[in-house]
């Protein structure tokens, strides 16, 4: 008998909220090909700023793993995530160029500012490794599940957006998400009730910020 982890239990409990993020109208419009390309461009420009804000967050998670983790392997997983951000930032620059977007002129919008503020709050040493790694897993898995849906059988994603979807929808990224999930589950298994509560609230907060982020892209068409 295989017992399910805490993260799986939480996704079941909060299934509708999670589906609200991973099957958001923005994602469904990519998948069915009806997307307004201006909303894609808004998402791209805003996400570039968000990914830049992920660098100090993931770097701080690396510090927490180094200080607090009971397992050597955690650092390698997180280090891989930090390392992939360099390539990701280069990709955003190329993609923005392709669509005629000047990234130096992008002004962060309110939902993005709020989400980046949440990331920055997680950098604090007062935030436990368990809570921060739950947040990291949640924010990656929403993108993974969302974009994988756009390249599944039967999808009608415009050819010029397939590469974007594959960035987060690919198998290697899914494995990275699974590695983060395993770390989160292991930590949550040993966590105090107080830490468990904080991590669950954090998961919900991340998913809600993801929904607001997709909403922002759709509102600006
Ligand atoms: C808003 N959430 C947002 N942007 C991203 N690039 C990811 C998650 C995944 O890295």
Short mmCIF file of C-alpha atoms and ligand atoms in Angstrom, two decimals:
data_model
loop_
_atom_site.label_atom_id
_atom_site.label_comp_id
_atom_site.label_asym_id
_atom_site.label_seq_id
_atom_site.Cartn_x
_atom_site.Cartn_y
_atom_site.Cartn_z
CA UNK A 1 0.00 0.00 0.00
CA UNK A 2 1.41 3.37 -1.05
CA UNK A 3 0.43 6.25 1.18
CA UNK A 4 -0.13 9.51 -0.66
CA UNK A 5 1.87 12.57 0.28
CA UNK A 6 0.59 15.71 1.90
CA UNK A 7 0.85 17.70 -1.35
CA UNK A 8 -1.36 15.19 -3.19
CA UNK A 9 -3.89 15.33 -0.33
CA UNK A 10 -3.94 19.13 -0.52
CA UNK A 11 -4.42 19.13 -4.30
CA UNK A 12 -7.43 16.84 -3.81
CA UNK A 13 -8.83 19.01 -1.05
CA UNK A 14 -8.35 22.20 -3.07
CA UNK A 15 -9.02 20.62 -6.46
CA UNK A 16 -11.31 23.36 -7.78
CA UNK A 17 -8.86 26.13 -6.90
CA UNK A 18 -6.05 24.18 -8.55
CA UNK A 19 -8.09 23.52 -11.69
CA UNK A 20 -8.93 27.23 -11.74
CA UNK A 21 -5.22 27.88 -12.26
CA UNK A 22 -4.21 24.96 -14.50
CA UNK A 23 -7.31 25.14 -16.73
CA UNK A 24 -7.64 28.91 -16.73
CA UNK A 25 -9.35 30.57 -19.74
CA UNK A 26 -5.95 31.96 -20.81
CA UNK A 27 -4.52 28.42 -21.01
CA UNK A 28 -7.67 27.05 -22.65
CA UNK A 29 -7.48 29.82 -25.27
CA UNK A 30 -3.90 28.78 -26.12
CA UNK A 31 -4.97 25.15 -26.32
CA UNK A 32 -7.95 25.80 -28.59
CA UNK A 33 -6.09 28.34 -30.73
CA UNK A 34 -8.46 31.22 -29.99
CA UNK A 35 -5.90 33.24 -28.00
CA UNK A 36 -5.62 36.95 -28.68
CA UNK A 37 -1.92 37.41 -29.38
CA UNK A 38 -1.83 40.68 -27.40
CA UNK A 39 -2.69 38.77 -24.26
CA UNK A 40 0.17 36.38 -25.03
CA UNK A 41 2.52 39.35 -25.41
CA UNK A 42 1.33 40.82 -22.11
CA UNK A 43 1.92 37.49 -20.39
CA UNK A 44 5.40 37.17 -21.98
CA UNK A 45 6.55 40.65 -20.94
CA UNK A 46 5.19 40.33 -17.40
CA UNK A 47 6.53 36.81 -16.94
CA UNK A 48 10.02 37.98 -17.88
CA UNK A 49 9.93 40.28 -14.83
CA UNK A 50 8.49 37.48 -12.70
CA UNK A 51 11.22 35.02 -13.71
CA UNK A 52 13.86 37.59 -12.78
CA UNK A 53 12.23 37.79 -9.33
CA UNK A 54 12.42 33.99 -9.10
CA UNK A 55 16.24 34.12 -9.12
CA UNK A 56 16.69 35.53 -5.59
CA UNK A 57 13.79 33.39 -4.37
CA UNK A 58 15.32 30.13 -5.63
CA UNK A 59 18.76 31.26 -4.45
CA UNK A 60 17.28 31.77 -0.97
CA UNK A 61 15.70 28.32 -1.16
CA UNK A 62 19.16 26.95 -1.90
CA UNK A 63 20.46 28.65 1.25
CA UNK A 64 17.57 27.19 3.28
CA UNK A 65 18.28 23.69 1.89
CA UNK A 66 21.94 24.06 2.78
CA UNK A 67 21.12 25.15 6.33
CA UNK A 68 18.00 23.17 7.14
CA UNK A 69 17.75 20.10 4.93
CA UNK A 70 18.25 16.61 6.29
CA UNK A 71 19.05 15.27 2.79
CA UNK A 72 22.02 16.05 0.52
CA UNK A 73 20.01 15.54 -2.66
CA UNK A 74 17.82 18.60 -2.07
CA UNK A 75 20.62 21.01 -2.93
CA UNK A 76 21.23 19.39 -6.32
CA UNK A 77 17.55 19.61 -7.24
CA UNK A 78 17.32 23.28 -6.29
CA UNK A 79 20.70 24.10 -7.82
CA UNK A 80 19.40 22.64 -11.09
CA UNK A 81 16.43 24.99 -10.84
CA UNK A 82 18.65 28.01 -10.19
CA UNK A 83 20.95 27.05 -13.07
CA UNK A 84 18.09 26.70 -15.56
CA UNK A 85 17.00 30.29 -14.93
CA UNK A 86 19.92 31.67 -16.91
CA UNK A 87 18.77 29.85 -20.03
CA UNK A 88 15.19 30.82 -19.26
CA UNK A 89 16.01 34.52 -19.08
CA UNK A 90 17.86 34.27 -22.43
CA UNK A 91 14.83 32.55 -23.92
CA UNK A 92 12.53 35.36 -22.75
CA UNK A 93 14.83 37.90 -24.41
CA UNK A 94 14.81 36.00 -27.71
CA UNK A 95 11.06 35.42 -27.59
CA UNK A 96 10.36 39.08 -26.76
CA UNK A 97 12.56 40.13 -29.67
CA UNK A 98 10.59 37.86 -31.99
CA UNK A 99 7.35 39.60 -31.01
CA UNK A 100 8.79 43.13 -31.09
CA UNK A 101 8.60 43.63 -27.33
CA UNK A 102 11.14 45.90 -25.66
CA UNK A 103 11.71 44.29 -22.26
CA UNK A 104 13.45 47.33 -20.79
CA UNK A 105 10.19 49.26 -21.16
CA UNK A 106 7.95 46.72 -19.44
CA UNK A 107 6.15 48.12 -16.40
CA UNK A 108 5.10 45.49 -13.85
CA UNK A 109 1.34 45.28 -13.37
CA UNK A 110 -0.39 44.98 -10.03
CA UNK A 111 -0.88 41.17 -9.98
CA UNK A 112 2.78 40.74 -10.93
CA UNK A 113 3.94 43.20 -8.26
CA UNK A 114 1.86 41.32 -5.69
CA UNK A 115 3.22 37.95 -6.73
CA UNK A 116 6.84 39.20 -6.75
CA UNK A 117 6.20 40.63 -3.28
CA UNK A 118 5.12 37.18 -2.10
CA UNK A 119 8.33 35.68 -3.52
CA UNK A 120 10.38 38.35 -1.80
CA UNK A 121 8.69 37.64 1.53
CA UNK A 122 9.80 34.00 1.20
CA UNK A 123 13.44 35.06 1.00
CA UNK A 124 13.36 35.91 4.72
CA UNK A 125 15.27 33.45 6.95
CA UNK A 126 12.16 33.46 9.16
CA UNK A 127 10.30 31.49 6.50
CA UNK A 128 10.95 27.79 7.02
CA UNK A 129 12.51 25.62 4.31
CA UNK A 130 9.39 23.41 4.35
CA UNK A 131 7.08 26.36 3.60
CA UNK A 132 9.39 27.83 0.94
CA UNK A 133 9.89 24.52 -0.89
CA UNK A 134 6.12 23.96 -0.91
CA UNK A 135 5.75 27.38 -2.58
CA UNK A 136 8.47 26.57 -5.13
CA UNK A 137 6.84 23.27 -6.04
CA UNK A 138 3.38 24.88 -6.31
CA UNK A 139 4.45 27.69 -8.61
CA UNK A 140 6.33 25.34 -10.94
CA UNK A 141 3.67 22.62 -11.06
CA UNK A 142 0.93 25.09 -12.05
CA UNK A 143 2.99 26.08 -15.10
CA UNK A 144 3.90 22.47 -15.84
CA UNK A 145 0.29 21.24 -15.77
CA UNK A 146 -1.04 24.28 -17.60
CA UNK A 147 1.36 24.22 -20.51
CA UNK A 148 1.45 20.42 -20.80
CA UNK A 149 -2.32 20.65 -21.39
CA UNK A 150 -1.62 22.90 -24.40
CA UNK A 151 0.55 20.32 -26.17
CA UNK A 152 -1.48 17.20 -25.36
CA UNK A 153 -3.19 15.14 -28.07
CA UNK A 154 -6.14 17.01 -29.47
CA UNK A 155 -4.82 20.48 -28.70
CA UNK A 156 -5.02 23.19 -31.34
CA UNK A 157 -2.22 25.44 -30.04
CA UNK A 158 -0.93 27.91 -32.67
CA UNK A 159 2.42 26.65 -34.05
CA UNK A 160 4.21 29.85 -32.98
CA UNK A 161 3.29 29.17 -29.33
CA UNK A 162 4.22 25.49 -29.21
CA UNK A 163 7.83 26.15 -28.22
CA UNK A 164 6.63 28.29 -25.31
CA UNK A 165 4.28 25.53 -24.12
CA UNK A 166 7.02 22.93 -24.45
CA UNK A 167 9.33 24.96 -22.18
CA UNK A 168 7.11 24.12 -19.20
CA UNK A 169 5.13 21.23 -20.64
CA UNK A 170 8.11 18.96 -21.34
CA UNK A 171 8.99 15.75 -19.52
CA UNK A 172 12.23 17.05 -17.95
CA UNK A 173 10.37 19.94 -16.36
CA UNK A 174 7.73 17.51 -15.09
CA UNK A 175 10.52 15.48 -13.44
CA UNK A 176 11.92 18.63 -11.81
CA UNK A 177 8.45 19.35 -10.41
CA UNK A 178 8.23 15.78 -9.11
CA UNK A 179 11.61 16.17 -7.39
CA UNK A 180 10.41 19.34 -5.66
CA UNK A 181 7.18 17.58 -4.70
CA UNK A 182 9.11 14.69 -3.15
CA UNK A 183 11.17 17.12 -1.09
CA UNK A 184 8.01 18.95 0.01
CA UNK A 185 6.27 15.70 0.95
CA UNK A 186 9.25 14.47 2.92
CA UNK A 187 9.52 17.72 4.85
CA UNK A 188 5.78 17.98 5.44
CA UNK A 189 5.72 14.47 6.88
CA UNK A 190 7.97 15.64 9.70
CA UNK A 191 6.53 19.12 10.07
CA UNK A 192 4.78 20.55 13.12
CA UNK A 193 1.06 21.37 12.91
CA UNK A 194 1.96 25.05 12.77
CA UNK A 195 4.32 24.50 9.83
CA UNK A 196 1.76 22.31 8.06
CA UNK A 197 -0.85 25.04 8.36
CA UNK A 198 1.56 27.66 7.03
CA UNK A 199 2.54 25.46 4.08
CA UNK A 200 -1.08 24.75 3.15
CA UNK A 201 -1.95 28.45 3.28
CA UNK A 202 1.16 29.12 1.16
CA UNK A 203 0.08 26.57 -1.45
CA UNK A 204 -3.32 28.26 -1.75
CA UNK A 205 -1.76 31.70 -1.89
CA UNK A 206 0.58 30.66 -4.74
CA UNK A 207 -2.27 29.12 -6.74
CA UNK A 208 -4.41 32.25 -6.26
CA UNK A 209 -1.54 34.46 -7.41
CA UNK A 210 -1.19 32.25 -10.49
CA UNK A 211 -4.88 32.77 -11.33
CA UNK A 212 -4.45 36.55 -10.95
CA UNK A 213 -1.41 36.41 -13.20
CA UNK A 214 -3.37 34.67 -15.99
CA UNK A 215 -6.28 37.09 -15.43
CA UNK A 216 -3.88 40.00 -15.93
CA UNK A 217 -2.80 38.67 -19.33
CA UNK A 218 -6.43 38.31 -20.46
CA UNK A 219 -7.48 41.74 -19.17
CA UNK A 220 -4.97 43.58 -21.30
CA UNK A 221 -6.29 42.84 -24.77
C1 LIG B 1 3.79 33.50 -12.97
N1 LIG B 1 4.52 31.26 -12.36
C2 LIG B 1 4.69 32.33 -13.13
N2 LIG B 1 5.68 32.38 -14.03
C3 LIG B 1 6.52 31.33 -14.19
N3 LIG B 1 7.50 31.39 -15.14
C4 LIG B 1 6.34 30.17 -13.40
C5 LIG B 1 5.32 30.19 -12.49
C6 LIG B 1 7.19 28.93 -13.55
O1 LIG B 1 8.52 29.15 -13.55
#
